[in-house]
CSV table of C-alpha atoms in Angstrom, one decimal:
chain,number,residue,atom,x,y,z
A,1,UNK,CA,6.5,-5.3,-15.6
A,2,UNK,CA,3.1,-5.2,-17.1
A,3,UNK,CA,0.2,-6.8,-17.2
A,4,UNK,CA,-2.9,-7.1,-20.0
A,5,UNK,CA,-5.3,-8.0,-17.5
A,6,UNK,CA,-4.7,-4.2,-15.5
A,7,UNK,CA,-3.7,-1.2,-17.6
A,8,UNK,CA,-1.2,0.4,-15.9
A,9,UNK,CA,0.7,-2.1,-13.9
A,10,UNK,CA,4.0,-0.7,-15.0
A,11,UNK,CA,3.7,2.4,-12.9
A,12,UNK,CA,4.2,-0.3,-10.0
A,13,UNK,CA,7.6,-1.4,-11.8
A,14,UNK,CA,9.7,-4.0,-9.8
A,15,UNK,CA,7.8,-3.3,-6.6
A,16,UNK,CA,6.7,-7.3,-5.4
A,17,UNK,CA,7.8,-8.5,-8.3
A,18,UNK,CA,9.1,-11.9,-8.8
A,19,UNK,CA,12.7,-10.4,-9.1
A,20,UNK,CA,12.1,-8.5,-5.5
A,21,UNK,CA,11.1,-11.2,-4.0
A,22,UNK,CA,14.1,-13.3,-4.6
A,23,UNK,CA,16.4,-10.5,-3.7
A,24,UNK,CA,14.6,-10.3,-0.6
A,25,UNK,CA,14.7,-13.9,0.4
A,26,UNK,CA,18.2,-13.7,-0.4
A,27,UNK,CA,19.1,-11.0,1.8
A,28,UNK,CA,17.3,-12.6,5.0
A,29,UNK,CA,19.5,-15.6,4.0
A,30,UNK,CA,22.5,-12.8,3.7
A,31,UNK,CA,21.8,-11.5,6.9
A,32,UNK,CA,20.8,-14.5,9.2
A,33,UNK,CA,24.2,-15.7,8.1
A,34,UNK,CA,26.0,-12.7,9.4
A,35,UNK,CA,24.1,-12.8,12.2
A,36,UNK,CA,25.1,-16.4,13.5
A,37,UNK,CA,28.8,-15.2,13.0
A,38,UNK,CA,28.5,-12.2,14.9
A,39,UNK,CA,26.9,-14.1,17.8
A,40,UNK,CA,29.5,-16.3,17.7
A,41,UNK,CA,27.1,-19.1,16.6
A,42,UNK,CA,28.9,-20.3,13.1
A,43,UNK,CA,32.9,-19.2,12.5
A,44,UNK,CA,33.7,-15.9,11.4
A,45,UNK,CA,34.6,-17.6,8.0
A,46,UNK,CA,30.8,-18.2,7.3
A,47,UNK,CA,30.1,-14.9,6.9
A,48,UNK,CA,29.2,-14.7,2.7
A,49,UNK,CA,28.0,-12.0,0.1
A,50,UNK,CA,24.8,-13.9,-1.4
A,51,UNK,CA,23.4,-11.9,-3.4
A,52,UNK,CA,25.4,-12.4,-6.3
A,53,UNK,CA,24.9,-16.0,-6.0
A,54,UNK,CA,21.2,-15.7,-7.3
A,55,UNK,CA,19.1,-13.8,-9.5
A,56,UNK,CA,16.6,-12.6,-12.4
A,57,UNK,CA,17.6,-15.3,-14.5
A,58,UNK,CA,17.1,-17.8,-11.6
A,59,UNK,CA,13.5,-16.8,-11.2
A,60,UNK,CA,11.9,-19.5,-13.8
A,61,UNK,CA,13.7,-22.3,-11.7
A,62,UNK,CA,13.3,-21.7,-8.5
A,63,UNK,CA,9.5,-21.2,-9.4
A,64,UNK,CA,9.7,-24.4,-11.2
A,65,UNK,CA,11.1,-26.8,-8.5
A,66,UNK,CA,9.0,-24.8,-5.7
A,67,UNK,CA,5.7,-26.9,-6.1
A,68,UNK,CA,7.8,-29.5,-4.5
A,69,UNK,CA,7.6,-28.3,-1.4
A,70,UNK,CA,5.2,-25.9,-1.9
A,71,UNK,CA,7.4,-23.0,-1.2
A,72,UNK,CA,9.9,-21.3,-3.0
A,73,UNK,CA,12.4,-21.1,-0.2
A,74,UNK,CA,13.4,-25.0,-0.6
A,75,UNK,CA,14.7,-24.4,-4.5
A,76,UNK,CA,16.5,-21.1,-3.4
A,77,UNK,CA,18.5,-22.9,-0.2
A,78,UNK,CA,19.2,-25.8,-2.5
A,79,UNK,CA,20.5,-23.7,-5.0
A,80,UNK,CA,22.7,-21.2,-3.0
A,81,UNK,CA,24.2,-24.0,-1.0
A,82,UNK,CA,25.5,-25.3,-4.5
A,83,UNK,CA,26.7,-22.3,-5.4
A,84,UNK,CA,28.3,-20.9,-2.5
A,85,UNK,CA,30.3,-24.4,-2.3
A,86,UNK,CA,32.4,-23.2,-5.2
A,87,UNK,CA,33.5,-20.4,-3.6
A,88,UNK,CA,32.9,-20.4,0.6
A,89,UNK,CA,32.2,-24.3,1.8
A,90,UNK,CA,32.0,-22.9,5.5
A,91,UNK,CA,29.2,-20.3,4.2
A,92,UNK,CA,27.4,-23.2,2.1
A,93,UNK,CA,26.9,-24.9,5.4
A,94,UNK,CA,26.2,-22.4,7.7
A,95,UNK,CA,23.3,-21.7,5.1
A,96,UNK,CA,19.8,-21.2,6.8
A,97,UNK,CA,20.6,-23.3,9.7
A,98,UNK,CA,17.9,-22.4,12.6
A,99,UNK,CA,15.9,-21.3,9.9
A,100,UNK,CA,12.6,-22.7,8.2
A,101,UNK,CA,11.3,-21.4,4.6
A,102,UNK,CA,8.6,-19.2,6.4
A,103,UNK,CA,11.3,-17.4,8.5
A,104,UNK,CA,12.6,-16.8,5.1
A,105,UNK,CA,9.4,-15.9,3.3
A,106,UNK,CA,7.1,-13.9,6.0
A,107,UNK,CA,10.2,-11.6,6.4
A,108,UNK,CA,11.1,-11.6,2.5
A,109,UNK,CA,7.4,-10.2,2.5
A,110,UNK,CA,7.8,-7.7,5.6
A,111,UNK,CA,10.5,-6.2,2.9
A,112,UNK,CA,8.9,-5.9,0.0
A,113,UNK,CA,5.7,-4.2,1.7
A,114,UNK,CA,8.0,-1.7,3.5
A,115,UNK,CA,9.2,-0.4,0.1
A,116,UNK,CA,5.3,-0.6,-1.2
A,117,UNK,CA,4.5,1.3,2.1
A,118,UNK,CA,7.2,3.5,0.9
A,119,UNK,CA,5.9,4.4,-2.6
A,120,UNK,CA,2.6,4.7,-1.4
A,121,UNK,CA,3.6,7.4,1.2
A,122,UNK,CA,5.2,9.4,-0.8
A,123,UNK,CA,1.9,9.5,-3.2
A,124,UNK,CA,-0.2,10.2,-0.7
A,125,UNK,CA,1.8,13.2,0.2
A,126,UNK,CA,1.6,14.6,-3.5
A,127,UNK,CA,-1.9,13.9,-3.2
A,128,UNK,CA,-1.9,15.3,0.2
A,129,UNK,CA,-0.4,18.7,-0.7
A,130,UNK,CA,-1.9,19.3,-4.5
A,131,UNK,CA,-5.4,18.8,-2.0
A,132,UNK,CA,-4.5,21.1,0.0
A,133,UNK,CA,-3.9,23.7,-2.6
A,134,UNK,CA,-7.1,23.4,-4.1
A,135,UNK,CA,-9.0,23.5,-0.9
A,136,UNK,CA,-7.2,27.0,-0.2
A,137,UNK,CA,-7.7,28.3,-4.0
A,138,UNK,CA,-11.5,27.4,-3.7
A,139,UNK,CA,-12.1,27.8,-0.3
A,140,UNK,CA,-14.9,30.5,-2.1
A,141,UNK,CA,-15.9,28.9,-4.9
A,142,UNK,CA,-19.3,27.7,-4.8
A,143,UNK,CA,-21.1,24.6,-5.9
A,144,UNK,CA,-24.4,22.3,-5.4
A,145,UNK,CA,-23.8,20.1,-2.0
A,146,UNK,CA,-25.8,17.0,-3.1
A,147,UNK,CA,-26.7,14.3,-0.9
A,148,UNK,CA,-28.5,11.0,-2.2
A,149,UNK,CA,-28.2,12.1,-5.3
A,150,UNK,CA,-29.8,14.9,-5.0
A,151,UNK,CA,-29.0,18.9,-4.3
A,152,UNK,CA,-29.1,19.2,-0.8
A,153,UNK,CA,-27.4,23.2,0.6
A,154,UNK,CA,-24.6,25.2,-0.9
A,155,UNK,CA,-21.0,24.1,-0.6
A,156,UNK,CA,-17.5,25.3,-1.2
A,157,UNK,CA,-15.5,22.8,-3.9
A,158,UNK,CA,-12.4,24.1,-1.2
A,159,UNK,CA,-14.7,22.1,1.3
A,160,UNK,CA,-15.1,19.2,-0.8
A,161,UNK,CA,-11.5,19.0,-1.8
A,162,UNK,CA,-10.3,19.3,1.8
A,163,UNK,CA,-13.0,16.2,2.5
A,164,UNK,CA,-10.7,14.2,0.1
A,165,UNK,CA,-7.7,15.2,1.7
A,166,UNK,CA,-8.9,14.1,5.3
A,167,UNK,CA,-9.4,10.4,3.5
A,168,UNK,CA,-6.3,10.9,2.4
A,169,UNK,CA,-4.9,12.4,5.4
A,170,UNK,CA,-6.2,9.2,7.7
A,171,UNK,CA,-5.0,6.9,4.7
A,172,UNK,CA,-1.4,8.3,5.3
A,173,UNK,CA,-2.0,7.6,8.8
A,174,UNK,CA,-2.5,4.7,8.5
A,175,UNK,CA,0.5,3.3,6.4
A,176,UNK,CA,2.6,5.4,9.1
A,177,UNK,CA,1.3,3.1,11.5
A,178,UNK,CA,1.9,-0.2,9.0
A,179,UNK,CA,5.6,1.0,7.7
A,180,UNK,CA,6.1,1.0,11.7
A,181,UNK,CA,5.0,-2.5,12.2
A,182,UNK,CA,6.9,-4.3,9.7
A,183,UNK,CA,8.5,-6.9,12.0
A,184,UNK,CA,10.9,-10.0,11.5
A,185,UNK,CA,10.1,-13.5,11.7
A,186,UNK,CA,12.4,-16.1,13.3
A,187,UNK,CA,11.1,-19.2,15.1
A,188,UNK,CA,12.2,-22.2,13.8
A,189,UNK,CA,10.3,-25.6,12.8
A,190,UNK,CA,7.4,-24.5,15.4
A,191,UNK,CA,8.3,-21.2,17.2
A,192,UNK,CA,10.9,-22.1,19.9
A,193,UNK,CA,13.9,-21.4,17.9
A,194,UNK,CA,15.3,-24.6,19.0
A,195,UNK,CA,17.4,-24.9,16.5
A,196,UNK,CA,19.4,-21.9,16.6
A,197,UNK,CA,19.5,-22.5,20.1
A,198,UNK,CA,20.8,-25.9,19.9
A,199,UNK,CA,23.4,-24.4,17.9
A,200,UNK,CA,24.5,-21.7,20.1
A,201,UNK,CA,24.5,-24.7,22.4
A,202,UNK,CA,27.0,-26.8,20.6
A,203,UNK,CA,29.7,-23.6,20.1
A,204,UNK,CA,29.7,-23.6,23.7
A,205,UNK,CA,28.0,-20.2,24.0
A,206,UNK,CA,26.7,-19.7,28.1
A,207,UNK,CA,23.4,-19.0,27.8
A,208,UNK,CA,21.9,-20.8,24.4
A,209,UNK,CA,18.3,-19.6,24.5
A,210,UNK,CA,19.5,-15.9,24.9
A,211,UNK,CA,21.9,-16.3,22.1
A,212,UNK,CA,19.2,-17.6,19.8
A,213,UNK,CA,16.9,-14.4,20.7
A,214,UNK,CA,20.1,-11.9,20.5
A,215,UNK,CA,20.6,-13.6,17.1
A,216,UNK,CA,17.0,-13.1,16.2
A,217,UNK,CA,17.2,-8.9,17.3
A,218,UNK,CA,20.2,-9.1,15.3
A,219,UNK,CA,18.5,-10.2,12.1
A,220,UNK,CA,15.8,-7.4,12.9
A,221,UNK,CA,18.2,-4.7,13.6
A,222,UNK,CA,20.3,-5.9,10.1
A,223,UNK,CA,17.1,-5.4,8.4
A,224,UNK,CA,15.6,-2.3,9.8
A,225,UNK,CA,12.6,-4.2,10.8
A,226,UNK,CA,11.1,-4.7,14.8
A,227,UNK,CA,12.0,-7.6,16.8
A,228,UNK,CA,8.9,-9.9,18.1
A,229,UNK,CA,8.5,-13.1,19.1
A,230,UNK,CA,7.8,-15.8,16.1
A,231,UNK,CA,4.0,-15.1,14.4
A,232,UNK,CA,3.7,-17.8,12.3
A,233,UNK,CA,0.1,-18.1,12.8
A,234,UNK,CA,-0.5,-14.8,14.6
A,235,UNK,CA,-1.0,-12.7,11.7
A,236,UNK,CA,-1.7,-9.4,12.3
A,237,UNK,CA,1.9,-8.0,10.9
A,238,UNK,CA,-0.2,-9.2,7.4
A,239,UNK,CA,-3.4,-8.3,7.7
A,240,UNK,CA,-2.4,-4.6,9.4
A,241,UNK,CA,-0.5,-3.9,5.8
A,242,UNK,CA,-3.6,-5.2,3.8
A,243,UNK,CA,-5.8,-2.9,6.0
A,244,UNK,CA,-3.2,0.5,5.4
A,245,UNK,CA,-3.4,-0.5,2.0
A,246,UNK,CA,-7.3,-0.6,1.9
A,247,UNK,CA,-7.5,2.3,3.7
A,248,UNK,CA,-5.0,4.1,0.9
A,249,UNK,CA,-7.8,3.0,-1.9
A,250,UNK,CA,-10.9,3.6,0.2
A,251,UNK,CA,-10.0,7.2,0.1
A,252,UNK,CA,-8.9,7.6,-4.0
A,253,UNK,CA,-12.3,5.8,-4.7
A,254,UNK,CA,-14.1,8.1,-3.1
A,255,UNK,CA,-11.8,11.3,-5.0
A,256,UNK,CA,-12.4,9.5,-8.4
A,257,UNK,CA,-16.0,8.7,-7.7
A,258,UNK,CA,-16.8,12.3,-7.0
A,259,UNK,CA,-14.7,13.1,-10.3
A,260,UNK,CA,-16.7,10.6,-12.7
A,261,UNK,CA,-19.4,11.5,-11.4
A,262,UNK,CA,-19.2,15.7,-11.2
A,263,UNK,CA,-17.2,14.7,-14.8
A,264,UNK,CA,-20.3,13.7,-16.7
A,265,UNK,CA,-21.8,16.0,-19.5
A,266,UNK,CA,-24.7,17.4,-18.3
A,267,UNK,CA,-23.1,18.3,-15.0
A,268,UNK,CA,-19.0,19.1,-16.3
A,269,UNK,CA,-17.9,20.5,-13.1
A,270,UNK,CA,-14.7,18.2,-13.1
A,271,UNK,CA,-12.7,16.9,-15.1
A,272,UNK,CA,-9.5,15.2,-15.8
A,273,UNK,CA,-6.0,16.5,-16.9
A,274,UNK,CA,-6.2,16.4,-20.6
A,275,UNK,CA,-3.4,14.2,-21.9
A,276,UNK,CA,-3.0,13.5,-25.6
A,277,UNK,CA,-4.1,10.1,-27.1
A,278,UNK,CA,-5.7,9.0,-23.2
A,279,UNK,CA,-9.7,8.5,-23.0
A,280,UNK,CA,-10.6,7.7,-26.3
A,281,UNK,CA,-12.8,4.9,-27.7
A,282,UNK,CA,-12.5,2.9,-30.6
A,283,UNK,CA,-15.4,3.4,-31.8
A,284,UNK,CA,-16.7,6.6,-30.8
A,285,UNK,CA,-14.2,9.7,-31.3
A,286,UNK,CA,-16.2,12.5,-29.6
A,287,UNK,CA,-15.9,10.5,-26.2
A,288,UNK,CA,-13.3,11.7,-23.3
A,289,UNK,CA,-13.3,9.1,-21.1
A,290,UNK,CA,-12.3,9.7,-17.5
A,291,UNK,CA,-9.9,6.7,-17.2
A,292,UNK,CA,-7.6,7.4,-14.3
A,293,UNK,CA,-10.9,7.5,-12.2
A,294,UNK,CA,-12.4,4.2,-13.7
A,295,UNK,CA,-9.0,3.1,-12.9
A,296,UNK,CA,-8.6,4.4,-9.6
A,297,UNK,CA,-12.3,2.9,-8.9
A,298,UNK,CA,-11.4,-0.5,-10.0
A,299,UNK,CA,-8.7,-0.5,-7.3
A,300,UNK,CA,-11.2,0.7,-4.8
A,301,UNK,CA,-13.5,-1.9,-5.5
A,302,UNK,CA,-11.0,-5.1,-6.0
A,303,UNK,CA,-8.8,-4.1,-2.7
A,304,UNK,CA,-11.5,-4.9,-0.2
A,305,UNK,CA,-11.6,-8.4,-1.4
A,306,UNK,CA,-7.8,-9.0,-1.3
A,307,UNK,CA,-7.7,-7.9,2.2
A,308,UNK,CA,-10.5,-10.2,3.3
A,309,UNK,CA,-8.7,-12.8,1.9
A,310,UNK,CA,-5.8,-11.8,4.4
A,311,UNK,CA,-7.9,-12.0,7.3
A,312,UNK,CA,-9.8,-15.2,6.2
A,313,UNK,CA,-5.9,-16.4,6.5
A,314,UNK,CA,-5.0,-15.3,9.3
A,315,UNK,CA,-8.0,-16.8,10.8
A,316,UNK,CA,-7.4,-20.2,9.6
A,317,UNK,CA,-4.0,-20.5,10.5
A,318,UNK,CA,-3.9,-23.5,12.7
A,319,UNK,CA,-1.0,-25.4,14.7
A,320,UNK,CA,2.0,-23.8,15.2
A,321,UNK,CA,2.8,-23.7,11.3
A,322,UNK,CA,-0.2,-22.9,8.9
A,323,UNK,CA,-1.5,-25.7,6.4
A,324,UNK,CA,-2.6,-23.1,3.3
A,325,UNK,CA,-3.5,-20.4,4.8
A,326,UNK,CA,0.2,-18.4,5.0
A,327,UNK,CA,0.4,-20.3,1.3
A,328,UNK,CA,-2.8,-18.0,0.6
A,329,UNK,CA,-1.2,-14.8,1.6
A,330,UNK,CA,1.7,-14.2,-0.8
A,331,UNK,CA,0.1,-13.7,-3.9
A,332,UNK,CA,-3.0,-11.8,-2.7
A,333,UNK,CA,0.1,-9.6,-1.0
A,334,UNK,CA,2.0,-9.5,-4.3
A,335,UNK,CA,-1.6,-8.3,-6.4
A,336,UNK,CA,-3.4,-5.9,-3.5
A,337,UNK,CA,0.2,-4.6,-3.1
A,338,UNK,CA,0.9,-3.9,-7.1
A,339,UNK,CA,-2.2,-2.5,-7.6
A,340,UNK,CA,-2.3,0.0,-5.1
A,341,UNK,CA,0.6,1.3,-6.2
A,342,UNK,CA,-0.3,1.8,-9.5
A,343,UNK,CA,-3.8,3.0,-8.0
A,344,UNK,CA,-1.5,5.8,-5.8
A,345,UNK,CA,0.3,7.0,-9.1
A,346,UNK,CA,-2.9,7.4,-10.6
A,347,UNK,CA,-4.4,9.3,-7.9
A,348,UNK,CA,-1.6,11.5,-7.8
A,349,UNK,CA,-1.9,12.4,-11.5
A,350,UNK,CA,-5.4,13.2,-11.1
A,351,UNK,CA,-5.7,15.5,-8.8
A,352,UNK,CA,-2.3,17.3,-9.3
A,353,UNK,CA,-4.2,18.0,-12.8
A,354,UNK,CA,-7.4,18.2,-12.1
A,355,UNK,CA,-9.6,20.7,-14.0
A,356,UNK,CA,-12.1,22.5,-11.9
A,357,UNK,CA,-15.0,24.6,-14.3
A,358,UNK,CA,-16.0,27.5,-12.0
A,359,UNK,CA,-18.1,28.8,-13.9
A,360,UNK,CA,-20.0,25.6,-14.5
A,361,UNK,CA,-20.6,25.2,-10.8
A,362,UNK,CA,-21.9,29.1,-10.4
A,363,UNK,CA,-24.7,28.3,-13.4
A,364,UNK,CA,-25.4,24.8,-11.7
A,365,UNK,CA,-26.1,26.7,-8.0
A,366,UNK,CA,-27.8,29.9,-9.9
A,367,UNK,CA,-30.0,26.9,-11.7
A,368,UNK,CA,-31.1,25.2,-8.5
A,369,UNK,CA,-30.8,28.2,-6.0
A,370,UNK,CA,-34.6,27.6,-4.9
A,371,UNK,CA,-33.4,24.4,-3.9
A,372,UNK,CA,-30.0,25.0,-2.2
A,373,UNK,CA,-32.0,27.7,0.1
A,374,UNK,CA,-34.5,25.0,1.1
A,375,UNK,CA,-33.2,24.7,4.2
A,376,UNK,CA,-32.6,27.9,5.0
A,377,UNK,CA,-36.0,29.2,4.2
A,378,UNK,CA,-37.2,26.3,6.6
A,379,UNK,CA,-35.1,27.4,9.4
A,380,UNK,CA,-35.5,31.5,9.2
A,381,UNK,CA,-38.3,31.9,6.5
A,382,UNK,CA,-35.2,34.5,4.8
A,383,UNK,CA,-34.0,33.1,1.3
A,384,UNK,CA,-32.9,36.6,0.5
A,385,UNK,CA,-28.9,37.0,-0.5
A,386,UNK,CA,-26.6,34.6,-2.9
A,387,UNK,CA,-26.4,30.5,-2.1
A,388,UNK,CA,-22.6,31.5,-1.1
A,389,UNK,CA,-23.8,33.6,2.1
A,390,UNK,CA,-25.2,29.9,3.2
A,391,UNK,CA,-21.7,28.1,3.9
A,392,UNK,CA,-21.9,28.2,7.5
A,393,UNK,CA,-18.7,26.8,8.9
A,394,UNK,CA,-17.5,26.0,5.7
A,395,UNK,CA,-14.1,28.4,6.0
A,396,UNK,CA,-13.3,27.0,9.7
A,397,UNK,CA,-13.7,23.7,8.2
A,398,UNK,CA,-11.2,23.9,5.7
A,399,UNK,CA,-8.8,25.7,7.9
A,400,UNK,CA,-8.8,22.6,10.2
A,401,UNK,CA,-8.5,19.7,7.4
A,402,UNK,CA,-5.3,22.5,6.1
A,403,UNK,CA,-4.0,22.7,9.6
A,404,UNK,CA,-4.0,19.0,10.1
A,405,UNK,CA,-1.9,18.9,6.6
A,406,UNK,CA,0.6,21.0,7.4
A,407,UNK,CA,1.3,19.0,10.6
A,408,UNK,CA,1.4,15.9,8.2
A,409,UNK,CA,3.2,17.4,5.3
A,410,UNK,CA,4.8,19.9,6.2
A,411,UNK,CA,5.1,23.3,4.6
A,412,UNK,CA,4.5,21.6,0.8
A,413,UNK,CA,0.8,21.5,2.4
């Protein structure tokens, strides 16, 4: 895919797309199915392949019809139980029975954010080990600490790159926790599963109420997500996802801001990995722009927002089905899930590449070292000896944020 209106949305390729999304209602549809036949809910001769039934070229229909009902799964039933008539009558009207379209939808969305938890994981543990590296190579390499904008006490840039990989450390965390989380939805019209347990009821099965939960574990299990009881207006499976994802961008705004800003001209202790034909103007030749970090920083910035709008959902979702809200969540998923992908390749590319000018940073601390001893001479009245004898705990420090990678990362850290 791409998108004029953000630069880089192919890096996020099929991930939530339109075409995903489908194939992920589809295969809740799929697997329900085979769930009520292995329960012994619908006969064995329900059991159907859907998922050729249905596809890209189905998209601009189904989107089409969906105002009707004002979701897409009405279209998509409608559509499968004509085709699967031509080939399987029995599956055709077994179709999402004990279903309602945000069964279908809340765990078409649980799929398509486990595979954007997925890519995002795997960034962060690029990220996580090419931090790591320069936190060890520079462990020694000393720059201006600056706080408020100002110079504040000598630093290491190893301790500043293994601050950026504790953000991205937590935001790792994080999305462990989300992936984890991802959990199914059945419940029916209003969250008793009625209906699949007045079907169990009608095949004679003992105990219909169990059946309908089995049936429900069964989908889960078919899946690979967690079993719960129905959330249709407890949202927290959302907004936890929304708040990983936040977390993920938090901490590669904060890499890229330190990057623009160490980046600039007059200070040039940063930059980005020269690529051919990337940070030009059209106006101005001499410039070098640093655009994976304005980039990365637009994410940063637009991600909070997307997630709000999450929560502001979750917390109007009223009744025992939601009247907009849920309708609010899918496309603010779809964007805050895109982009953060895209934001995560970014980040990866920057600071796998990412230029570091020693020798800058040694005449920036030799410029200000009257500054950077401030402190010190405050303390012992002794500014004697080079900025870099003033690191304090600096080493320890880094050995810590390093040790905490390698439990993460394993040896790539």
């Amino acid at each position: 895919m791409t998108d004029l209106f953000w630069p880089g949305d192919e890096r996020a390729g099929a991930t939530f797309s339109d075409t995903s999304f489908l194939a992920a209602m589809v295969q809740v549809e799929e697997g329900w199915l085979a769930g009520l036949v292995s329960a012994g809910i619908a006969p064995y001769a329900a059991k159907a392949d859907l998922a050729g039934l249905v596809g890209p070229a189905d998209v601009d229909e189904i989107a089409a019809a969906a105002e009707a009902g004002a979701n897409p799964v009405i279209p998509l039933v409608s559509l499968l139980r004509r085709r699967a008539r031509e080939v399987n009558d029995e599956a055709a009207t077994w179709l999402h029975r004990g279903l309602t379209s945000q069964d279908v939808v809340d765990t078409a969305l649980m799929l398509c954010l486990r595979e954007t938890l997925d890519r995002v994981n795997g960034e962060l543990h690029e990220q996580g080990s090419a931090l790591a590296r320069l936190a060890g190579e520079h462990r020694s390499t000393v720059m201006a600490g600056r706080t408020l904008t100002q110079h504040a006490v000598p630093i290491s840039f190893g301790l500043k790159a293994s601050g950026w990989l504790t953000g991205v450390l937590d935001a790792a965390d994080a999305v462990d926790d989300a992936r984890a989380s991802l959990v199914v939805q059945v419940g029916g019209a209003a969250g008793t599963m009625a209906a699949t347990a007045e079907l169990a009821r009608a095949a004679g099965l003992a105990d219909p109420a169990a059946a309908a939960v089995a049936t429900a574990e069964g989908l889960a299990a078919t899946l690979g997500l967690r079993a719960r009881p129905p959330w249709h207006t407890s949202r927290r499976p959302v907004t936890l996802v929304g708040d990983a994802l936040v977390a993920a961008t938090d901490a590669w705004g904060r890499i890229a801001s330190d990057v623009a800003t160490l980046g600039r001209p007059e200070l040039g202790e940063l930059s980005e990995p020269a690529v051919t034909g990337r940070g030009g103007s059209s106006t101005m030749p001499q410039k070098q722009n640093p655009v994976l970090s304005l980039l990365v920083r637009r994410a940063a910035i637009t991600a909070p927002g997307l997630s709000a709008t999450l929560h502001t959902a979750a917390a109007l979702a009223v009744d025992e089905r939601p009247d907009g809200a849920w309708h609010a969540e899918w496309a603010t998923l779809r964007t805050l899930a895109r982009q953060t992908v895209v934001a995560a390749a970014q980040t990866t590319e920057l600071v796998s590449g990412l230029q570091v000018n020693v020798d800058r940073m040694a005449e920036t601390v030799a410029t200000a070292r009257n500054s950077l001893l401030a402190e010190r001479r405050s303390i012992s009245g002794d500014d004697t000896g080079e900025p870099g004898a003033y690191l304090g705990a600096n080493d320890l420090l880094i050995d810590a944020a390093l040790r905490r990678a390698r439990r993460h990362l394993g040896e790539s850290a």
